[in-house]
Amino acid sequence: MPKIIGGSLEEHRERTREKIFVALAELLETQDFETITFSRIATAADVGRTAMYNHFPDRETLLVEYALHETSDYIAQLRAGVSESATPREAALAYVRTQLELTVSFHMPQSMGKASLTPDAVARMREHVVLIEDVLRRIVDDGIASGDFDADLDVDATVPIINSLLVGSAARGFSRPALEQFVLRGLGAAV
């Protein structure tokens, strides 16, 4: 009989999932997702292979759940980074700053993007990006309502464009002040 980690079955399940996610993250640093087996993850996580299937019916589900798990921490820190802003303009600047800081500490390994996923899994993976974009969308909506940002702004196009610029390695090649000015101009704010 497997040993229960923690004081309850629920805590055991959470700790086991966390061990699996940590093991997957470590493996993704050096290997493509396509080459990582459940067996290899189970060994790295120090859990039985059966435990893997108790939590995730297949590798694709594991990848999607891992992305959503990582995103929840990211979003909490992103929200905290903009929470003290007095105006939408300040919040937009704080969003840029926080995204740049988080990009250094949080990232989805490049090997995740090489995974061949079903259309359903791709849609679920998109959910984690939408959750991040929603933080900026709220700032933009508030800025339009307050008059800080252009009232004719196409929010549905602008938010993903700004977000894709700031997430990942693309933004590292630019100075923060240049990115802040670019984003403010893109939002129609006075610079």
Coordinates of N, CA and C in Angstrom, one line a residue:
M1 N 0.8 -1.2 0.0 CA 0.0 0.0 0.0 C 0.9 1.2 0.0
P2 N 0.6 2.2 -0.9 CA 1.4 3.4 -1.0 C 1.3 4.2 0.3
K3 N 2.4 4.9 0.6 CA 2.5 5.8 1.8 C 1.8 7.1 1.5
I4 N 0.9 7.5 2.4 CA 0.2 8.8 2.3 C 1.1 9.9 2.8
I5 N 1.2 11.0 1.9 CA 2.0 12.1 2.3 C 1.0 13.2 2.8
G6 N 1.2 13.7 4.0 CA 0.4 14.8 4.5 C -0.7 14.2 5.4
G7 N -1.5 15.1 6.0 CA -2.5 14.7 7.0 C -3.8 14.2 6.4
S8 N -4.1 14.4 5.2 CA -5.3 14.0 4.6 C -5.1 13.5 3.2
L9 N -6.1 12.8 2.6 CA -6.0 12.3 1.2 C -5.9 13.5 0.3
E10 N -6.6 14.6 0.5 CA -6.6 15.8 -0.3 C -5.2 16.4 -0.3
E11 N -4.6 16.5 0.9 CA -3.2 17.0 1.0 C -2.2 16.1 0.3
H12 N -2.4 14.8 0.4 CA -1.6 13.8 -0.3 C -1.7 14.0 -1.8
R13 N -2.9 14.2 -2.3 CA -3.0 14.4 -3.8 C -2.3 15.7 -4.2
E14 N -2.5 16.8 -3.5 CA -1.8 18.1 -3.8 C -0.3 17.9 -3.8
R15 N 0.2 17.3 -2.8 CA 1.7 17.2 -2.7 C 2.2 16.3 -3.8
T16 N 1.5 15.2 -4.1 CA 1.9 14.3 -5.2 C 1.9 15.1 -6.5
R17 N 0.8 15.9 -6.8 CA 0.8 16.7 -8.0 C 1.9 17.7 -8.1
E18 N 2.2 18.3 -6.9 CA 3.3 19.3 -6.9 C 4.7 18.6 -7.2
K19 N 4.9 17.4 -6.6 CA 6.1 16.6 -6.9 C 6.2 16.3 -8.4
I20 N 5.1 16.0 -9.0 CA 5.0 15.6 -10.5 C 5.3 16.9 -11.3
F21 N 4.7 18.0 -10.9 CA 5.0 19.3 -11.6 C 6.5 19.7 -11.5
V22 N 7.0 19.6 -10.3 CA 8.4 20.0 -10.1 C 9.3 19.1 -11.0
A23 N 9.0 17.8 -11.0 CA 9.8 16.8 -11.8 C 9.7 17.2 -13.3
L24 N 8.5 17.4 -13.7 CA 8.3 17.8 -15.1 C 9.0 19.1 -15.5
A25 N 9.0 20.1 -14.6 CA 9.7 21.3 -14.9 C 11.2 21.1 -15.1
E26 N 11.7 20.3 -14.2 CA 13.2 19.9 -14.3 C 13.5 19.2 -15.6
L27 N 12.7 18.3 -16.0 CA 12.9 17.5 -17.2 C 12.8 18.4 -18.4
L28 N 11.8 19.3 -18.4 CA 11.6 20.2 -19.5 C 12.8 21.2 -19.7
E29 N 13.6 21.4 -18.7 CA 14.7 22.3 -18.9 C 15.8 21.7 -19.8
T30 N 15.8 20.4 -19.9 CA 16.8 19.7 -20.8 C 16.3 18.9 -21.9
Q31 N 15.0 18.6 -21.9 CA 14.4 17.7 -22.9 C 13.1 18.3 -23.5
D32 N 12.8 17.9 -24.7 CA 11.6 18.2 -25.3 C 10.5 17.4 -24.7
F33 N 9.3 18.0 -24.6 CA 8.2 17.3 -24.0 C 7.9 16.0 -24.7
E34 N 8.0 16.0 -26.0 CA 7.7 14.8 -26.8 C 8.5 13.6 -26.4
T35 N 9.7 13.8 -25.8 CA 10.6 12.7 -25.4 C 10.4 12.3 -24.0
I36 N 9.6 13.0 -23.2 CA 9.5 12.7 -21.8 C 8.3 11.7 -21.6
T37 N 8.6 10.6 -20.9 CA 7.6 9.6 -20.7 C 7.0 9.7 -19.3
F38 N 5.9 9.2 -19.0 CA 5.3 9.1 -17.7 C 6.3 8.4 -16.7
S39 N 6.9 7.4 -17.2 CA 7.8 6.6 -16.4 C 9.0 7.5 -16.0
R40 N 9.5 8.3 -16.9 CA 10.6 9.1 -16.5 C 10.2 10.2 -15.5
I41 N 9.0 10.7 -15.7 CA 8.5 11.8 -14.8 C 8.3 11.1 -13.4
A42 N 7.7 9.9 -13.4 CA 7.4 9.2 -12.1 C 8.7 9.0 -11.3
T43 N 9.7 8.6 -12.0 CA 11.0 8.3 -11.4 C 11.6 9.6 -10.8
A44 N 11.6 10.7 -11.6 CA 12.1 12.0 -11.2 C 11.3 12.5 -10.0
A45 N 10.0 12.2 -10.0 CA 9.1 12.8 -8.9 C 9.1 11.8 -7.7
D46 N 9.7 10.7 -7.8 CA 9.7 9.7 -6.8 C 8.3 9.3 -6.4
V47 N 7.5 9.0 -7.4 CA 6.2 8.5 -7.2 C 6.0 7.3 -8.2
G48 N 5.1 6.4 -7.9 CA 4.8 5.3 -8.8 C 4.2 5.7 -10.1
R49 N 4.5 4.9 -11.1 CA 3.9 5.2 -12.4 C 2.4 5.2 -12.4
T50 N 1.8 4.4 -11.6 CA 0.4 4.3 -11.4 C -0.2 5.6 -10.8
A51 N 0.6 6.2 -10.0 CA 0.2 7.5 -9.4 C 0.1 8.6 -10.5
M52 N 0.9 8.5 -11.5 CA 0.9 9.4 -12.6 C -0.5 9.3 -13.3
Y53 N -1.0 8.1 -13.5 CA -2.3 7.9 -14.2 C -3.4 8.2 -13.3
N54 N -3.2 8.1 -12.0 CA -4.3 8.5 -11.1 C -4.6 10.0 -11.1
H55 N -3.5 10.8 -11.4 CA -3.7 12.2 -11.5 C -3.9 12.8 -12.9
F56 N -3.3 12.1 -13.9 CA -3.4 12.6 -15.3 C -3.6 11.4 -16.2
P57 N -4.7 11.4 -17.0 CA -5.0 10.2 -17.8 C -4.0 10.1 -19.0
D58 N -3.3 11.2 -19.3 CA -2.4 11.1 -20.4 C -1.4 12.3 -20.4
R59 N -0.4 12.3 -21.2 CA 0.7 13.3 -21.2 C 0.1 14.7 -21.5
E60 N -0.8 14.7 -22.5 CA -1.4 16.0 -22.9 C -2.1 16.7 -21.8
T61 N -2.9 15.9 -21.0 CA -3.6 16.5 -19.8 C -2.6 17.0 -18.8
L62 N -1.5 16.2 -18.6 CA -0.4 16.6 -17.7 C 0.1 18.0 -18.1
L63 N 0.4 18.1 -19.4 CA 1.0 19.4 -19.9 C 0.1 20.6 -19.7
V64 N -1.2 20.4 -20.0 CA -2.2 21.4 -19.8 C -2.3 21.8 -18.4
E65 N -2.4 20.8 -17.5 CA -2.6 21.1 -16.1 C -1.3 21.8 -15.5
Y66 N -0.1 21.3 -16.0 CA 1.1 22.0 -15.6 C 1.1 23.5 -15.9
A67 N 0.7 23.8 -17.2 CA 0.7 25.2 -17.6 C -0.3 26.0 -16.8
L68 N -1.4 25.5 -16.5 CA -2.4 26.2 -15.7 C -1.9 26.4 -14.2
H69 N -1.2 25.4 -13.7 CA -0.7 25.4 -12.4 C 0.4 26.5 -12.3
E70 N 1.3 26.6 -13.2 CA 2.3 27.6 -13.2 C 1.7 29.0 -13.4
T71 N 0.7 29.1 -14.2 CA 0.1 30.4 -14.5 C -0.6 31.0 -13.2
S72 N -1.1 30.1 -12.3 CA -1.8 30.7 -11.2 C -0.8 31.5 -10.3
D73 N 0.4 31.0 -10.1 CA 1.4 31.7 -9.3 C 1.8 33.0 -10.1
Y74 N 2.0 32.9 -11.4 CA 2.4 34.0 -12.2 C 1.3 35.1 -12.1
I75 N 0.1 34.8 -12.2 CA -1.0 35.8 -12.2 C -1.1 36.4 -10.8
A76 N -0.9 35.7 -9.8 CA -1.0 36.3 -8.4 C 0.1 37.3 -8.3
Q77 N 1.3 37.0 -8.8 CA 2.4 38.0 -8.7 C 2.1 39.2 -9.6
L78 N 1.6 39.0 -10.7 CA 1.3 40.0 -11.7 C 0.2 41.0 -11.1
R79 N -0.8 40.4 -10.5 CA -1.8 41.3 -9.8 C -1.3 42.0 -8.7
A80 N -0.4 41.4 -7.9 CA 0.2 42.1 -6.8 C 1.1 43.3 -7.3
G81 N 1.7 43.1 -8.4 CA 2.6 44.1 -9.0 C 1.8 45.4 -9.4
V82 N 0.6 45.2 -9.8 CA -0.2 46.4 -10.3 C -1.2 46.9 -9.2
S83 N -1.3 46.2 -8.1 CA -2.4 46.5 -7.1 C -2.3 47.8 -6.5
E84 N -1.1 48.4 -6.3 CA -0.9 49.7 -5.6 C -1.1 50.9 -6.6
S85 N -1.4 50.7 -7.8 CA -1.4 51.7 -8.8 C -2.7 52.6 -8.6
A86 N -2.5 53.9 -8.6 CA -3.6 54.8 -8.3 C -4.4 55.1 -9.6
T87 N -3.8 55.0 -10.7 CA -4.5 55.3 -12.0 C -4.2 54.1 -13.0
P88 N -5.1 54.0 -14.0 CA -4.8 53.0 -15.1 C -3.5 53.2 -15.8
R89 N -3.1 54.5 -15.9 CA -1.8 54.8 -16.5 C -0.7 54.2 -15.7
E90 N -0.7 54.4 -14.4 CA 0.3 53.9 -13.5 C 0.2 52.3 -13.5
A91 N -1.0 51.8 -13.5 CA -1.2 50.3 -13.6 C -0.6 49.7 -14.8
A92 N -0.7 50.4 -16.0 CA -0.1 50.0 -17.2 C 1.4 49.9 -17.1
L93 N 2.0 51.0 -16.5 CA 3.5 51.0 -16.3 C 3.9 49.9 -15.3
A94 N 3.1 49.7 -14.3 CA 3.4 48.6 -13.3 C 3.3 47.3 -14.0
Y95 N 2.3 47.1 -14.9 CA 2.1 45.9 -15.6 C 3.4 45.6 -16.4
V96 N 3.9 46.6 -17.2 CA 5.1 46.4 -18.0 C 6.3 46.0 -17.0
R97 N 6.5 46.7 -16.0 CA 7.6 46.4 -15.1 C 7.5 45.0 -14.5
T98 N 6.3 44.7 -14.0 CA 6.0 43.4 -13.4 C 6.2 42.2 -14.4
Q99 N 5.7 42.4 -15.6 CA 5.9 41.4 -16.6 C 7.4 41.2 -16.9
L100 N 8.1 42.2 -17.0 CA 9.6 42.1 -17.3 C 10.3 41.4 -16.1
E101 N 9.9 41.7 -14.9 CA 10.5 41.0 -13.7 C 10.1 39.6 -13.7
L102 N 8.8 39.3 -13.9 CA 8.3 37.9 -13.9 C 8.9 37.0 -15.0
T103 N 9.1 37.7 -16.2 CA 9.7 36.9 -17.3 C 11.0 36.3 -17.0
V104 N 11.7 37.0 -16.1 CA 13.0 36.5 -15.7 C 12.9 35.3 -14.7
S105 N 11.9 35.4 -13.8 CA 11.8 34.3 -12.8 C 10.8 33.2 -13.2
F106 N 9.8 33.5 -14.0 CA 8.8 32.5 -14.4 C 8.9 32.4 -15.9
H107 N 8.9 31.2 -16.4 CA 8.8 30.9 -17.8 C 8.4 29.5 -18.1
M108 N 7.7 29.4 -19.1 CA 7.4 28.0 -19.6 C 8.5 27.6 -20.5
P109 N 9.1 26.4 -20.3 CA 10.2 26.0 -21.1 C 9.8 26.0 -22.6
Q110 N 10.8 26.3 -23.4 CA 10.6 26.4 -24.8 C 10.2 25.0 -25.4
S111 N 10.6 23.9 -24.7 CA 10.3 22.6 -25.2 C 8.8 22.3 -25.1
M112 N 8.0 23.1 -24.3 CA 6.6 22.9 -24.2 C 5.9 23.3 -25.5
G113 N 6.4 24.3 -26.2 CA 5.9 24.8 -27.4 C 6.0 23.8 -28.6
K114 N 6.9 22.9 -28.4 CA 7.2 21.9 -29.5 C 6.3 20.7 -29.4
A115 N 5.5 20.6 -28.4 CA 4.6 19.5 -28.2 C 3.5 19.5 -29.2
S116 N 3.2 18.3 -29.8 CA 2.1 18.3 -30.8 C 0.9 17.9 -30.0
L117 N -0.1 18.9 -30.0 CA -1.3 18.7 -29.1 C -2.5 18.7 -30.0
T118 N -3.5 18.1 -29.5 CA -4.8 18.0 -30.1 C -5.4 19.5 -30.1
P119 N -6.4 19.8 -31.0 CA -7.0 21.1 -31.0 C -7.6 21.4 -29.6
D120 N -8.2 20.4 -28.9 CA -8.8 20.7 -27.6 C -7.7 21.1 -26.6
A121 N -6.6 20.4 -26.6 CA -5.5 20.7 -25.7 C -4.9 22.1 -26.0
V122 N -4.8 22.4 -27.3 CA -4.3 23.8 -27.7 C -5.3 24.8 -27.1
A123 N -6.6 24.6 -27.2 CA -7.5 25.6 -26.7 C -7.4 25.7 -25.2
R124 N -7.2 24.6 -24.5 CA -7.0 24.6 -23.0 C -5.7 25.3 -22.7
M125 N -4.6 25.1 -23.5 CA -3.3 25.8 -23.2 C -3.5 27.3 -23.4
R126 N -4.4 27.7 -24.3 CA -4.7 29.1 -24.6 C -5.3 29.8 -23.4
E127 N -6.0 29.0 -22.5 CA -6.7 29.5 -21.3 C -5.7 30.2 -20.4
H128 N -4.5 29.6 -20.3 CA -3.5 30.3 -19.4 C -3.0 31.6 -19.9
V129 N -3.0 31.8 -21.2 CA -2.6 33.1 -21.8 C -3.7 34.1 -21.6
V130 N -5.0 33.6 -21.7 CA -6.1 34.5 -21.6 C -6.2 35.0 -20.1
L131 N -5.9 34.1 -19.2 CA -5.9 34.5 -17.7 C -4.9 35.6 -17.5
I132 N -3.7 35.6 -18.1 CA -2.7 36.6 -18.0 C -3.2 37.9 -18.7
E133 N -3.8 37.7 -19.9 CA -4.2 38.9 -20.6 C -5.4 39.6 -19.9
D134 N -6.2 38.9 -19.1 CA -7.3 39.5 -18.4 C -6.8 40.5 -17.4
V135 N -5.6 40.4 -16.9 CA -5.1 41.4 -15.9 C -4.9 42.7 -16.7
L136 N -4.3 42.6 -17.9 CA -4.1 43.8 -18.7 C -5.4 44.4 -19.2
R137 N -6.3 43.5 -19.6 CA -7.6 43.9 -20.2 C -8.3 44.7 -19.1
R138 N -8.3 44.4 -17.9 CA -9.0 45.2 -16.8 C -8.3 46.6 -16.7
I139 N -7.0 46.6 -16.8 CA -6.3 47.9 -16.8 C -6.7 48.8 -17.9
V140 N -6.8 48.2 -19.1 CA -7.1 48.9 -20.3 C -8.6 49.4 -20.3
D141 N -9.5 48.5 -19.9 CA -10.9 48.9 -19.7 C -11.1 50.1 -18.8
D142 N -10.4 50.0 -17.6 CA -10.4 51.1 -16.6 C -9.8 52.4 -17.2
G143 N -8.8 52.3 -18.0 CA -8.1 53.4 -18.6 C -9.0 54.1 -19.7
I144 N -9.7 53.3 -20.4 CA -10.7 53.9 -21.4 C -11.8 54.6 -20.6
A145 N -12.3 53.9 -19.6 CA -13.4 54.5 -18.8 C -13.0 55.8 -18.2
S146 N -11.8 55.9 -17.7 CA -11.3 57.1 -17.0 C -10.8 58.2 -18.0
G147 N -10.7 57.9 -19.2 CA -10.2 58.8 -20.2 C -8.6 58.8 -20.3
D148 N -7.9 58.0 -19.6 CA -6.5 57.9 -19.7 C -6.0 57.3 -21.0
F149 N -6.9 56.4 -21.6 CA -6.5 55.7 -22.8 C -7.5 56.0 -23.9
D150 N -7.1 55.9 -25.1 CA -7.9 56.1 -26.3 C -9.2 55.4 -26.3
A151 N -10.3 56.1 -26.3 CA -11.7 55.5 -26.3 C -12.0 54.6 -27.5
D152 N -11.3 54.9 -28.6 CA -11.5 54.1 -29.8 C -10.6 52.9 -29.9
L153 N -9.9 52.6 -28.9 CA -8.9 51.5 -28.9 C -9.6 50.2 -29.1
D154 N -9.0 49.4 -30.0 CA -9.5 48.0 -30.2 C -8.8 47.1 -29.1
V155 N -9.5 47.0 -28.0 CA -9.0 46.2 -26.9 C -8.7 44.8 -27.2
D156 N -9.5 44.1 -28.0 CA -9.3 42.7 -28.3 C -8.1 42.5 -29.1
A157 N -7.6 43.5 -29.9 CA -6.4 43.4 -30.6 C -5.2 43.9 -29.8
T158 N -5.4 44.9 -29.1 CA -4.3 45.6 -28.4 C -3.8 44.7 -27.2
V159 N -4.6 44.2 -26.5 CA -4.2 43.4 -25.3 C -3.3 42.2 -25.7
P160 N -3.7 41.4 -26.6 CA -2.7 40.3 -27.0 C -1.4 40.8 -27.6
I161 N -1.5 41.9 -28.3 CA -0.2 42.4 -28.9 C 0.7 42.9 -27.9
I162 N 0.2 43.7 -26.9 CA 1.1 44.1 -25.8 C 1.6 43.0 -25.0
N163 N 0.7 42.0 -24.7 CA 1.1 40.9 -23.8 C 2.1 40.0 -24.5
S164 N 2.0 39.8 -25.8 CA 3.0 39.0 -26.5 C 4.3 39.7 -26.6
L165 N 4.3 41.0 -26.6 CA 5.6 41.7 -26.6 C 6.3 41.5 -25.2
L166 N 5.5 41.5 -24.2 CA 6.1 41.5 -22.8 C 6.4 40.2 -22.3
V167 N 5.8 39.1 -22.7 CA 6.0 37.8 -22.2 C 7.1 37.1 -23.0
G168 N 7.9 36.4 -22.3 CA 9.0 35.7 -23.0 C 10.2 36.5 -23.2
S169 N 11.0 36.0 -24.1 CA 12.4 36.6 -24.3 C 12.4 37.8 -25.2
A170 N 11.3 38.1 -25.9 CA 11.2 39.2 -26.9 C 11.5 40.5 -26.2
A171 N 11.0 40.7 -25.0 CA 11.1 42.0 -24.4 C 12.5 42.3 -23.8
R172 N 13.3 41.2 -23.6 CA 14.6 41.4 -23.0 C 15.6 42.3 -23.8
G173 N 15.3 42.4 -25.1 CA 16.2 43.2 -25.9 C 16.0 44.7 -25.9
F174 N 15.0 45.1 -25.1 CA 14.6 46.5 -25.1 C 14.8 47.1 -23.6
S175 N 15.0 48.4 -23.5 CA 15.0 49.0 -22.2 C 13.6 49.1 -21.7
R176 N 13.5 49.1 -20.3 CA 12.2 49.2 -19.7 C 11.5 50.6 -20.1
P177 N 12.2 51.7 -20.1 CA 11.6 53.0 -20.4 C 11.1 53.0 -21.9
A178 N 11.8 52.3 -22.8 CA 11.3 52.3 -24.2 C 10.1 51.4 -24.3
L179 N 10.0 50.3 -23.6 CA 8.8 49.5 -23.6 C 7.6 50.2 -22.9
E180 N 7.9 50.9 -21.9 CA 6.8 51.7 -21.2 C 6.2 52.7 -22.1
Q181 N 7.1 53.5 -22.8 CA 6.6 54.5 -23.8 C 5.9 53.8 -24.9
F182 N 6.4 52.7 -25.4 CA 5.7 52.0 -26.5 C 4.3 51.6 -26.1
V183 N 4.2 51.0 -24.9 CA 2.9 50.5 -24.4 C 1.9 51.7 -24.2
L184 N 2.4 52.7 -23.6 CA 1.5 53.9 -23.4 C 1.1 54.5 -24.7
R185 N 1.9 54.6 -25.7 CA 1.5 55.1 -27.0 C 0.5 54.2 -27.6
G186 N 0.8 52.9 -27.5 CA -0.2 51.9 -28.0 C -1.6 52.0 -27.4
L187 N -1.6 52.4 -26.2 CA -2.9 52.6 -25.5 C -3.5 53.9 -25.7
G188 N -2.8 54.8 -26.4 CA -3.3 56.2 -26.7 C -3.2 57.1 -25.5
A189 N -2.2 56.8 -24.6 CA -2.0 57.6 -23.4 C -1.0 58.7 -23.7
A190 N -1.1 59.8 -23.0 CA 0.0 60.8 -23.1 C 1.3 60.3 -22.6
V191 N 2.3 60.6 -23.3 CA 3.7 60.1 -22.9 C 4.5 61.3 -22.5

